């Protein structure tokens, strides 16, 4: 659906119209997208309800839903989702903040780029999960090591996108600013900043995705609460329904947060040529 | 208005321009013609102040310029609009009075270029011709004493091109515009300019100057212009295929 360039009528305010026309054209595609999930659900139901696959290996969709309902009823769901959400939120915030600070410095001052970029590139090539043992050694199994791990995961995509966004601002637009004799600060504020926003949002969204990935790792390595902890419980008590319920919840919460950022992105970047937006 | 004294800008041995001198009086439209690579854009870039690596003098109203000058407005080959700004905001870009005055001035120019209905559109919603109109409005809104245009219409279809040439003439008349226009299009130069400078050689030098005395608006098909075209073609080293 991202490839479809939606033509916009010329007299109507933009931010609304993009969305409306977008939806109308997307509807058939959304229906297409439902075919496989529905089919999968049907096969899953059939295979489990008939006992073709035993329930200690794969519970039926009904069992999974019941499990989630039970978690809601005894109140533990909210604390699990809540604590996981909190960890991702704080880690995301710290990682993004560090990326914005360092990214802007490196993007704006070529000296800083020469100092920082090589080492950041080197660190980038370390798979972030390799930090886990070190963080545990330094900070124990508490919140600090979990949040650090998530922050590290979020940092890189955000940082890299900010830097490339700033460095790739169209030189021709900067020339226009120079013709109008803008100061360095004005150039940054009026041209470089808005021009690099799309790239920043791309970074935010992939950073957020990594944040959700890393919270799983962080909670698997030891936690007493959280969606990742539910995974551990499910494994230890041989309850696949808990595992699948947890996976499902991860998917839902992750998607919701991404959706939230995307809404903000579409608001802020309403001017963008929509055909260029990656879904 | 503008005086250029022995402007020289050489890139790697042969490329660039050498000893280019000419001056532009207030209210004149000067055309720079020449084959690709003869240094037309190089000259314009020096006048805009975006390129400082030249030798020689560029004077505006008798004063030597260093860097971009407030008297100069520029229309580039591409519209170079800011996609995150609306049409109206793009036109206001170079203004720094208070908000109300900026908007009023921008609206007035949008009207002049025939886009008063489009002020709330974003760049992605504009056609190429509309975008170039906006960029002309942006360049003119600061009331520059001198407008520089580097192949401003070369990416447009023939019909839009003629409309925009007429737009330039209209503004020339109403604002007593002074302009230097770089173009590949001899007909365009003949239609708009008081004088045409033909550049040639490597590095480029002013080879000839043509003065066109016909009053404007000119007849695009007139015989005088056709004769002149043949002469210009000849001076560019291209023989006219018809007589
Ligand atoms: N920044 C630069 N560095 C090196 N060479 C350059 C630079 N700018 C221009 N040149 C060279 O100088 C010569 C003149 O370039 P210029 O852009 O002024 O030509 P032009 O007359 O505008 O050509 P066109 O009609 O194709 O736009 C070319 O040979 C070009 O390669
Ligand atoms: Mg050129």
Coordinates of C-alpha atoms and ligand atoms in Angstrom, one line a residue:
Chain A
X1 CA 0.0 0.0 0.0
X2 CA 2.9 2.3 0.5
X3 CA 3.6 2.3 -3.2
X4 CA 0.3 3.8 -4.1
X5 CA 0.8 7.5 -4.7
X6 CA -2.4 9.2 -3.7
X7 CA -3.3 12.2 -5.7
X8 CA -4.7 14.9 -3.5
X9 CA -7.4 17.4 -4.6
X10 CA -6.0 20.8 -4.6
X11 CA -8.3 23.0 -2.7
X12 CA -8.7 21.1 0.5
X13 CA -6.6 21.3 3.7
X14 CA -4.0 18.6 3.6
X15 CA -3.6 16.7 6.8
X16 CA -7.2 15.5 6.6
X17 CA -7.4 14.7 3.0
X18 CA -4.3 12.6 2.8
X19 CA -5.8 10.3 5.4
X20 CA -9.2 10.1 4.0
X21 CA -8.3 9.3 0.4
X22 CA -5.6 7.1 1.8
X23 CA -8.1 5.0 3.7
X24 CA -10.6 4.7 0.9
X25 CA -7.9 3.4 -1.5
X26 CA -6.4 1.2 1.1
X27 CA -9.6 -0.6 2.1
X28 CA -9.5 -3.4 -0.5
X29 CA -5.9 -4.0 0.5
X30 CA -6.7 -4.3 4.1
X31 CA -9.3 -7.0 3.2
X32 CA -6.6 -8.8 1.2
X33 CA -4.4 -8.6 4.3
X34 CA -7.0 -10.4 6.4
X35 CA -7.2 -13.5 4.2
X36 CA -4.1 -15.2 5.5
X37 CA -4.6 -14.5 9.3
X38 CA -8.2 -15.7 9.1
X39 CA -7.0 -18.8 7.3
X40 CA -4.3 -19.4 9.8
X41 CA -6.7 -19.0 12.7
X42 CA -9.1 -21.5 11.1
X43 CA -6.4 -24.1 10.6
X44 CA -5.1 -23.5 14.1
X45 CA -8.6 -24.0 15.6
X46 CA -9.3 -27.1 13.5
X47 CA -5.9 -28.7 14.3
X48 CA -6.2 -28.1 18.1
X49 CA -9.9 -28.6 18.7
X50 CA -9.8 -32.0 16.9
X51 CA -6.9 -33.1 19.0
X52 CA -4.7 -33.4 15.9
X53 CA -2.1 -31.4 17.8
X54 CA -2.1 -32.2 21.6
X55 CA -2.9 -29.2 23.8
X56 CA 0.2 -29.5 25.8
X57 CA 2.1 -28.5 22.7
X58 CA -0.2 -26.1 21.1
X59 CA -3.4 -24.8 22.9
X60 CA -6.4 -23.8 20.9
X61 CA -7.1 -20.1 20.3
X62 CA -10.0 -20.4 22.7
X63 CA -7.6 -21.6 25.5
X64 CA -5.3 -18.7 24.8
X65 CA -8.1 -16.2 25.0
X66 CA -9.3 -17.8 28.2
X67 CA -5.8 -17.6 29.7
X68 CA -5.7 -13.9 28.8
X69 CA -9.1 -13.3 30.4
X70 CA -8.0 -15.1 33.6
X71 CA -4.9 -12.9 33.7
X72 CA -7.1 -9.9 33.4
X73 CA -9.4 -11.1 36.1
X74 CA -6.8 -11.8 38.7
X75 CA -5.3 -8.4 37.9
X76 CA -1.8 -9.6 37.1
X77 CA -2.1 -8.7 33.4
X78 CA -1.9 -5.0 34.1
X79 CA 1.1 -5.2 36.3
X80 CA 2.9 -7.4 33.7
X81 CA 2.1 -5.2 30.8
X82 CA 2.6 -2.1 32.9
X83 CA 6.1 -3.0 34.0
X84 CA 7.2 -4.1 30.5
X85 CA 5.8 -0.9 29.1
X86 CA 7.6 1.1 31.7
X87 CA 10.9 -0.5 30.9
X88 CA 10.5 0.1 27.2
X89 CA 9.3 3.6 27.8
X90 CA 12.2 4.6 30.0
X91 CA 14.8 2.8 27.9
X92 CA 13.4 4.4 24.7
X93 CA 13.4 7.8 26.3
X94 CA 17.0 7.5 27.4
X95 CA 18.2 6.0 24.2
X96 CA 16.5 8.6 22.1
X97 CA 17.7 11.5 24.2
X98 CA 21.3 10.3 23.9
X99 CA 20.9 9.7 20.2
X100 CA 19.5 13.2 19.7
X101 CA 22.2 14.9 21.6
X102 CA 25.1 13.0 20.1
X103 CA 23.5 12.8 16.7
X104 CA 23.0 16.6 16.4
X105 CA 26.5 17.3 17.6
X106 CA 28.0 14.9 15.1
X107 CA 25.7 16.0 12.3
X108 CA 26.4 19.7 12.8
X109 CA 30.1 19.8 13.6
X110 CA 32.3 17.9 11.2
X111 CA 35.1 17.9 13.9
X112 CA 32.7 16.0 16.2
X113 CA 31.9 13.6 13.4
X114 CA 35.6 12.8 13.0
X115 CA 35.9 12.2 16.7
X116 CA 32.8 10.3 17.5
X117 CA 31.7 8.6 14.3
X118 CA 34.5 5.9 14.0
X119 CA 34.0 4.7 17.5
X120 CA 30.2 4.7 17.2
X121 CA 30.4 2.7 14.0
X122 CA 32.7 0.2 15.8
X123 CA 30.2 -0.1 18.7
X124 CA 27.4 -0.5 16.2
X125 CA 28.8 -3.6 14.8
X126 CA 28.7 -5.3 18.2
X127 CA 25.4 -7.2 18.4
X128 CA 23.7 -5.3 21.3
X129 CA 22.7 -8.5 23.1
X130 CA 26.3 -9.2 23.6
X131 CA 26.3 -6.5 26.3
X132 CA 23.9 -8.5 28.4
X133 CA 26.5 -10.3 30.6
X134 CA 28.5 -7.1 31.1
X135 CA 25.5 -5.1 32.1
X136 CA 24.4 -7.8 34.6
X137 CA 27.9 -7.9 36.0
X138 CA 27.9 -4.1 36.4
X139 CA 24.4 -3.4 37.5
X140 CA 23.0 -6.7 38.7
X141 CA 19.7 -8.2 37.4
X142 CA 17.6 -5.2 38.5
X143 CA 15.9 -2.5 36.5
X144 CA 19.1 -0.6 35.7
X145 CA 20.6 -3.3 33.5
X146 CA 17.3 -4.0 31.7
X147 CA 16.8 -0.4 30.9
X148 CA 20.4 0.1 29.8
X149 CA 20.1 -2.7 27.4
X150 CA 16.9 -1.3 25.9
X151 CA 18.4 2.1 25.7
X152 CA 21.5 0.7 23.9
X153 CA 19.2 -1.0 21.4
X154 CA 17.2 2.1 20.8
X155 CA 20.2 4.4 20.5
X156 CA 21.8 3.1 17.4
X157 CA 19.0 3.3 14.8
X158 CA 17.9 6.7 16.1
X159 CA 21.4 8.0 16.1
X160 CA 22.3 6.7 12.7
X161 CA 19.1 8.1 11.2
X162 CA 19.6 11.5 12.8
X163 CA 23.2 11.8 11.5
X164 CA 22.3 10.6 8.0
X165 CA 19.3 12.9 8.0
X166 CA 21.4 15.9 8.8
X167 CA 24.2 15.1 6.5
X168 CA 21.9 14.4 3.6
X169 CA 20.0 17.6 3.6
X170 CA 19.7 18.8 0.1
X171 CA 22.6 21.2 -0.6
X172 CA 20.4 23.1 -3.0
X173 CA 18.0 24.1 -0.3
X174 CA 20.9 25.2 1.9
X175 CA 22.0 27.4 -0.9
X176 CA 18.6 29.1 -0.9
X177 CA 19.1 29.8 2.8
X178 CA 22.6 31.3 2.0
X179 CA 21.2 33.5 -0.7
X180 CA 18.9 35.0 2.0
X181 CA 22.0 35.4 4.2
X182 CA 20.7 33.2 7.1
X183 CA 23.0 32.8 10.0
X184 CA 24.3 29.4 10.9
X185 CA 21.7 29.0 13.6
X186 CA 18.9 30.1 11.3
X187 CA 20.1 27.6 8.7
X188 CA 19.8 24.8 11.3
X189 CA 16.5 25.9 12.5
X190 CA 14.7 26.8 9.3
X191 CA 16.2 24.3 6.9
X192 CA 18.4 21.5 8.4
X193 CA 16.0 20.7 11.2
X194 CA 12.8 20.3 9.2
X195 CA 14.6 18.6 6.4
X196 CA 16.0 15.9 8.6
X197 CA 12.7 15.2 10.5
X198 CA 11.5 12.4 8.2
X199 CA 14.8 10.6 8.8
X200 CA 14.5 11.2 12.5
X201 CA 11.0 9.5 12.6
X202 CA 12.3 6.6 10.6
X203 CA 14.9 6.2 13.3
X204 CA 12.4 6.5 16.1
X205 CA 10.2 3.8 14.7
X206 CA 12.9 1.3 14.1
X207 CA 14.3 2.2 17.6
X208 CA 11.0 1.5 19.1
X209 CA 10.9 -1.8 17.4
X210 CA 14.3 -2.7 18.7
X211 CA 13.2 -1.5 22.2
X212 CA 10.4 -4.1 22.2
X213 CA 12.8 -6.8 21.0
X214 CA 15.3 -6.0 23.7
X215 CA 12.8 -5.9 26.5
X216 CA 12.1 -9.6 25.8
X217 CA 15.8 -10.4 26.1
X218 CA 16.1 -8.2 29.2
X219 CA 13.1 -9.9 30.9
X220 CA 14.2 -13.4 29.8
X221 CA 17.5 -12.9 31.6
X222 CA 15.8 -12.5 34.9
X223 CA 12.7 -10.7 36.1
X224 CA 9.9 -11.2 38.5
X225 CA 7.3 -9.4 36.5
X226 CA 6.7 -8.4 32.9
X227 CA 5.5 -10.0 29.7
X228 CA 8.9 -11.6 29.2
X229 CA 8.7 -13.1 32.6
X230 CA 5.3 -14.7 31.6
X231 CA 7.3 -16.4 28.8
X232 CA 9.6 -17.9 31.4
X233 CA 6.7 -19.0 33.5
X234 CA 5.0 -20.5 30.6
X235 CA 8.2 -22.5 29.7
X236 CA 8.9 -23.6 33.3
X237 CA 5.3 -24.7 33.9
X238 CA 4.9 -26.3 30.5
X239 CA 2.0 -24.0 29.7
X240 CA 2.1 -23.1 26.0
X241 CA -1.1 -21.1 26.5
X242 CA 0.8 -18.6 28.7
X243 CA 3.6 -18.4 26.2
X244 CA 1.3 -17.7 23.3
X245 CA -0.8 -15.3 25.3
X246 CA 2.4 -13.4 26.1
X247 CA 3.5 -13.4 22.5
X248 CA 0.1 -12.1 21.5
X249 CA 0.3 -9.3 24.1
X250 CA 3.8 -8.3 23.0
X251 CA 2.5 -8.1 19.4
X252 CA -0.5 -6.0 20.4
X253 CA 1.3 -3.5 22.7
X254 CA 4.2 -3.2 20.3
X255 CA 1.9 -2.5 17.4
X256 CA 0.0 0.0 19.4
X257 CA 3.0 2.0 20.3
X258 CA 4.3 2.0 16.7
X259 CA 0.9 3.1 15.6
X260 CA 1.0 5.9 18.1
X261 CA 4.4 7.2 16.8
X262 CA 3.1 6.8 13.2
X263 CA 0.1 9.0 13.9
X264 CA 2.4 11.7 15.3
X265 CA 4.7 11.2 12.3
X266 CA 1.9 11.7 9.9
X267 CA 0.7 14.8 11.7
X268 CA 4.1 16.4 11.8
X269 CA 5.1 15.3 8.3
X270 CA 1.8 16.0 6.6
X271 CA 3.8 17.9 4.0
X272 CA 5.7 14.9 2.9
X273 CA 5.1 13.4 -0.5
X274 CA 3.1 10.4 0.7
X275 CA 4.3 8.0 -2.0
X276 CA 7.6 8.1 -0.2
X277 CA 6.3 7.0 3.2
X278 CA 7.2 3.4 4.1
X279 CA 4.4 1.8 5.9
Chain B
X1 CA 23.2 48.6 -11.2
X2 CA 25.6 45.7 -11.7
X3 CA 29.1 45.9 -13.0
X4 CA 31.4 42.9 -13.6
X5 CA 35.1 43.6 -14.1
X6 CA 37.4 40.9 -15.5
X7 CA 35.6 38.1 -13.6
X8 CA 37.8 35.0 -13.8
X9 CA 37.0 31.6 -12.3
X10 CA 38.9 28.6 -13.5
X11 CA 38.3 25.0 -12.5
X12 CA 41.1 22.6 -13.2
X13 CA 42.9 24.1 -16.2
X14 CA 40.4 24.7 -18.9
X15 CA 37.0 24.9 -17.4
X16 CA 35.3 28.0 -16.1
X17 CA 35.3 31.6 -17.4
X18 CA 38.0 34.2 -18.1
X19 CA 38.0 38.0 -18.1
X20 CA 34.3 38.4 -18.3
X21 CA 33.2 42.0 -18.1
X22 CA 29.9 43.6 -18.6
X23 CA 27.5 45.9 -16.9
X24 CA 23.7 46.0 -16.5
X25 CA 21.7 49.2 -16.2
X26 CA 18.6 49.5 -14.1
X27 CA 15.6 48.1 -15.9
X28 CA 17.6 46.1 -18.3
X29 CA 17.2 42.4 -19.0
X30 CA 20.5 40.8 -20.0
X31 CA 20.7 37.3 -21.5
X32 CA 23.7 35.0 -21.2
X33 CA 23.8 32.5 -24.0
X34 CA 26.4 29.8 -24.7
X35 CA 26.9 26.2 -25.2
X36 CA 26.8 23.8 -22.3
X37 CA 30.0 24.2 -20.2
X38 CA 30.8 27.7 -21.4
X39 CA 30.5 29.0 -17.9
X40 CA 27.1 30.7 -17.7
X41 CA 26.2 29.2 -14.3
X42 CA 29.7 29.9 -13.1
X43 CA 29.1 33.6 -13.7
X44 CA 25.7 33.6 -12.1
X45 CA 27.0 31.7 -9.1
X46 CA 29.7 34.3 -8.5
X47 CA 27.1 37.1 -8.7
X48 CA 24.8 35.4 -6.2
X49 CA 27.8 35.2 -3.8
X50 CA 27.4 31.4 -3.4
X51 CA 30.8 31.0 -5.0
X52 CA 33.6 33.1 -3.6
X53 CA 36.5 31.6 -5.4
X54 CA 36.6 34.0 -8.3
X55 CA 39.0 36.8 -9.1
X56 CA 37.9 40.2 -10.5
X57 CA 35.2 42.5 -9.2
X58 CA 31.5 42.4 -8.9
X59 CA 29.9 45.7 -8.0
X60 CA 26.3 46.4 -7.2
X61 CA 25.4 50.1 -7.2
X62 CA 29.1 50.8 -7.3
X63 CA 29.9 48.7 -4.2
X64 CA 32.0 45.6 -4.3
X65 CA 30.1 42.6 -3.0
X66 CA 31.4 39.9 -0.7
X67 CA 29.0 37.1 -0.5
X68 CA 25.2 37.1 -0.9
X69 CA 23.8 40.6 -1.3
X70 CA 20.4 41.7 -0.2
X71 CA 19.7 43.5 -3.5
X72 CA 19.8 40.1 -5.3
X73 CA 17.0 37.7 -5.8
X74 CA 17.7 34.3 -7.4
X75 CA 15.5 31.9 -9.4
X76 CA 17.2 28.6 -9.9
X77 CA 16.7 26.0 -12.6
X78 CA 14.7 23.9 -10.2
X79 CA 12.1 25.6 -8.0
X80 CA 14.0 24.7 -4.8
X81 CA 11.0 25.2 -2.6
X82 CA 10.9 23.9 1.0
X83 CA 8.5 21.0 1.0
X84 CA 7.6 21.4 4.7
X85 CA 6.2 24.9 4.0
X86 CA 3.0 25.9 2.3
X87 CA 3.1 28.0 -0.8
X88 CA 2.4 31.1 1.2
X89 CA 5.1 30.3 3.7
X90 CA 7.6 29.5 1.0
X91 CA 7.1 33.0 -0.5
X92 CA 7.6 34.6 2.9
X93 CA 10.9 32.8 3.4
X94 CA 13.2 35.7 2.7
X95 CA 11.1 38.3 4.5
X96 CA 11.8 39.4 8.0
X97 CA 9.3 42.1 8.8
X98 CA 6.4 41.4 11.2
X99 CA 4.1 38.5 10.4
X100 CA 1.2 40.5 9.1
X101 CA 3.3 42.5 6.7
X102 CA 5.1 39.3 5.5
X103 CA 1.8 37.6 4.8
X104 CA 0.4 40.7 3.0
X105 CA 3.5 41.0 0.9
X106 CA 3.5 37.3 0.0
X107 CA -0.2 37.4 -0.9
X108 CA 0.4 40.3 -3.2
X109 CA 3.1 38.5 -5.1
X110 CA 1.2 35.3 -5.3
X111 CA -1.5 37.3 -6.9
X112 CA 1.0 38.7 -9.3
X113 CA 2.1 35.3 -10.4
X114 CA -1.5 34.1 -10.6
X115 CA -1.5 31.7 -7.6
X116 CA -3.6 33.4 -5.1
X117 CA -5.9 30.4 -4.8
X118 CA -3.0 28.1 -4.1
X119 CA -1.5 29.6 -0.9
X120 CA -2.3 26.7 1.4
X121 CA -1.0 24.0 -0.8
X122 CA 2.2 22.0 -0.1
X123 CA 5.0 21.7 -2.7
X124 CA 4.0 18.1 -3.5
X125 CA 0.7 19.3 -4.7
X126 CA 2.1 21.7 -7.3
X127 CA 2.8 21.2 -10.9
X128 CA 6.2 22.1 -12.2
X129 CA 5.0 25.3 -13.7
X130 CA 3.2 26.3 -10.4
X131 CA 6.3 25.5 -8.4
X132 CA 8.4 27.7 -10.6
X133 CA 5.9 30.5 -10.3
X134 CA 6.1 30.2 -6.5
X135 CA 9.9 30.3 -6.7
X136 CA 9.7 33.5 -8.8
X137 CA 7.3 35.0 -6.2
X138 CA 9.7 34.1 -3.4
X139 CA 12.6 35.7 -5.3
X140 CA 10.7 38.9 -6.0
X141 CA 8.9 39.4 -2.6
X142 CA 12.0 41.0 -1.1
X143 CA 12.0 43.6 -3.8
X144 CA 15.4 42.8 -5.1
X145 CA 17.1 45.4 -7.3
X146 CA 18.5 42.6 -9.4
X147 CA 17.0 39.3 -10.3
X148 CA 19.2 36.4 -11.4
X149 CA 17.7 33.5 -13.3
X150 CA 19.6 30.3 -14.2
X151 CA 17.7 28.5 -16.9
X152 CA 14.5 29.1 -15.0
X153 CA 12.1 27.6 -17.5
X154 CA 14.2 24.9 -19.2
X155 CA 12.4 22.1 -17.4
X156 CA 8.9 23.3 -18.4
X157 CA 6.8 22.5 -21.4
X158 CA 6.7 25.0 -24.3
X159 CA 3.3 26.4 -23.4
X160 CA 4.0 27.0 -19.7
X161 CA 7.4 28.4 -20.7
X162 CA 5.8 31.1 -22.8
X163 CA 3.3 31.9 -20.1
X164 CA 6.1 32.4 -17.6
X165 CA 8.2 34.5 -20.0
X166 CA 5.2 36.8 -20.3
X167 CA 4.9 36.8 -16.5
X168 CA 8.5 38.0 -16.3
X169 CA 7.8 40.7 -18.8
X170 CA 4.7 41.7 -16.8
X171 CA 6.7 42.0 -13.6
X172 CA 9.5 43.8 -15.5
X173 CA 7.0 46.4 -16.5
X174 CA 5.3 46.8 -13.2
X175 CA 8.4 46.7 -11.0
X176 CA 11.0 48.0 -13.4
X177 CA 12.8 44.8 -13.0
X178 CA 16.5 44.4 -13.7
X179 CA 17.5 40.9 -14.5
X180 CA 20.2 38.6 -15.8
X181 CA 18.9 35.4 -17.3
X182 CA 20.9 32.4 -18.3
X183 CA 19.3 30.4 -21.0
X184 CA 19.8 27.8 -23.7
X185 CA 16.9 29.0 -25.6
X186 CA 17.7 31.6 -28.2
X187 CA 14.0 32.4 -28.8
X188 CA 13.6 33.0 -25.1
X189 CA 16.5 35.3 -25.0
X190 CA 15.3 37.2 -28.0
X191 CA 11.8 37.5 -26.6
X192 CA 13.0 38.9 -23.2
X193 CA 16.3 40.6 -23.4
X194 CA 17.6 44.0 -24.1
X195 CA 21.1 42.6 -24.7
X196 CA 22.4 39.1 -25.3
X197 CA 25.9 38.1 -24.4
X198 CA 27.2 35.1 -26.2
X199 CA 29.9 33.1 -24.3
X200 CA 32.2 30.7 -26.0
X201 CA 35.6 29.1 -25.7
X202 CA 37.2 27.2 -22.9
X203 CA 37.5 28.8 -20.5
X204 CA 34.4 30.9 -21.5
X205 CA 34.7 34.4 -22.6
X206 CA 32.2 37.0 -23.9
X207 CA 32.4 36.4 -27.7
X208 CA 29.8 38.8 -28.9
X209 CA 27.0 41.1 -27.7
X210 CA 23.7 41.6 -29.4
X211 CA 21.4 44.5 -28.8
X212 CA 17.7 44.0 -29.4
X213 CA 15.9 47.3 -29.9
X214 CA 12.5 46.0 -30.6
X215 CA 9.9 47.3 -28.1
X216 CA 8.2 44.8 -25.9
X217 CA 6.0 42.8 -26.0
X218 CA 7.7 41.4 -29.1
X219 CA 6.2 39.3 -31.8
X220 CA 7.7 35.8 -31.3
X221 CA 7.7 35.3 -35.1
X222 CA 9.0 38.6 -36.2
X223 CA 11.5 38.8 -39.0
X224 CA 14.1 40.9 -37.1
X225 CA 14.2 38.3 -34.4
X226 CA 14.5 35.5 -36.9
X227 CA 17.5 37.3 -38.6
X228 CA 19.1 37.8 -35.2
X229 CA 18.6 34.2 -34.3
X230 CA 20.5 33.2 -37.4
X231 CA 23.3 35.5 -36.4
X232 CA 23.5 34.2 -32.9
X233 CA 23.5 30.7 -34.1
X234 CA 26.4 31.6 -36.3
X235 CA 28.3 33.1 -33.5
X236 CA 27.7 30.0 -31.4
X237 CA 29.3 28.1 -34.3
X238 CA 26.1 26.5 -35.3
X239 CA 24.9 27.3 -38.9
X240 CA 21.2 27.9 -39.4
X241 CA 19.7 25.1 -41.3
X242 CA 17.2 27.3 -42.9
X243 CA 17.4 30.8 -44.4
Ligands
LIG1 N1 32.4 23.4 -8.7 C1 33.1 23.1 -9.8 N2 34.2 22.3 -9.8 C2 34.8 21.9 -10.9 N3 34.4 22.3 -12.1 C3 33.3 23.0 -12.3 C4 32.6 23.5 -11.1 N4 31.5 24.2 -11.5 C5 31.6 24.2 -12.9 N5 32.7 23.5 -13.3 C6 33.1 23.4 -14.7 O1 33.1 24.6 -15.3 C7 32.6 24.6 -16.6 C8 31.5 25.6 -16.8 O2 30.4 25.2 -16.0 P1 29.0 25.9 -15.9 O3 28.1 25.2 -15.0 O4 29.2 27.4 -15.6 O5 28.5 25.8 -17.4 P2 27.1 26.3 -18.1 O6 27.5 27.2 -19.2 O7 26.2 26.7 -17.0 O8 26.6 24.9 -18.7 P3 25.1 24.4 -18.8 O9 24.6 25.2 -20.0 O10 25.3 23.0 -19.1 O11 24.4 24.7 -17.5 C9 32.2 23.2 -16.9 O12 33.1 22.5 -17.7 C10 32.1 22.6 -15.5 O13 32.5 21.2 -15.5
LIG2 MG1 24.4 26.0 -16.1

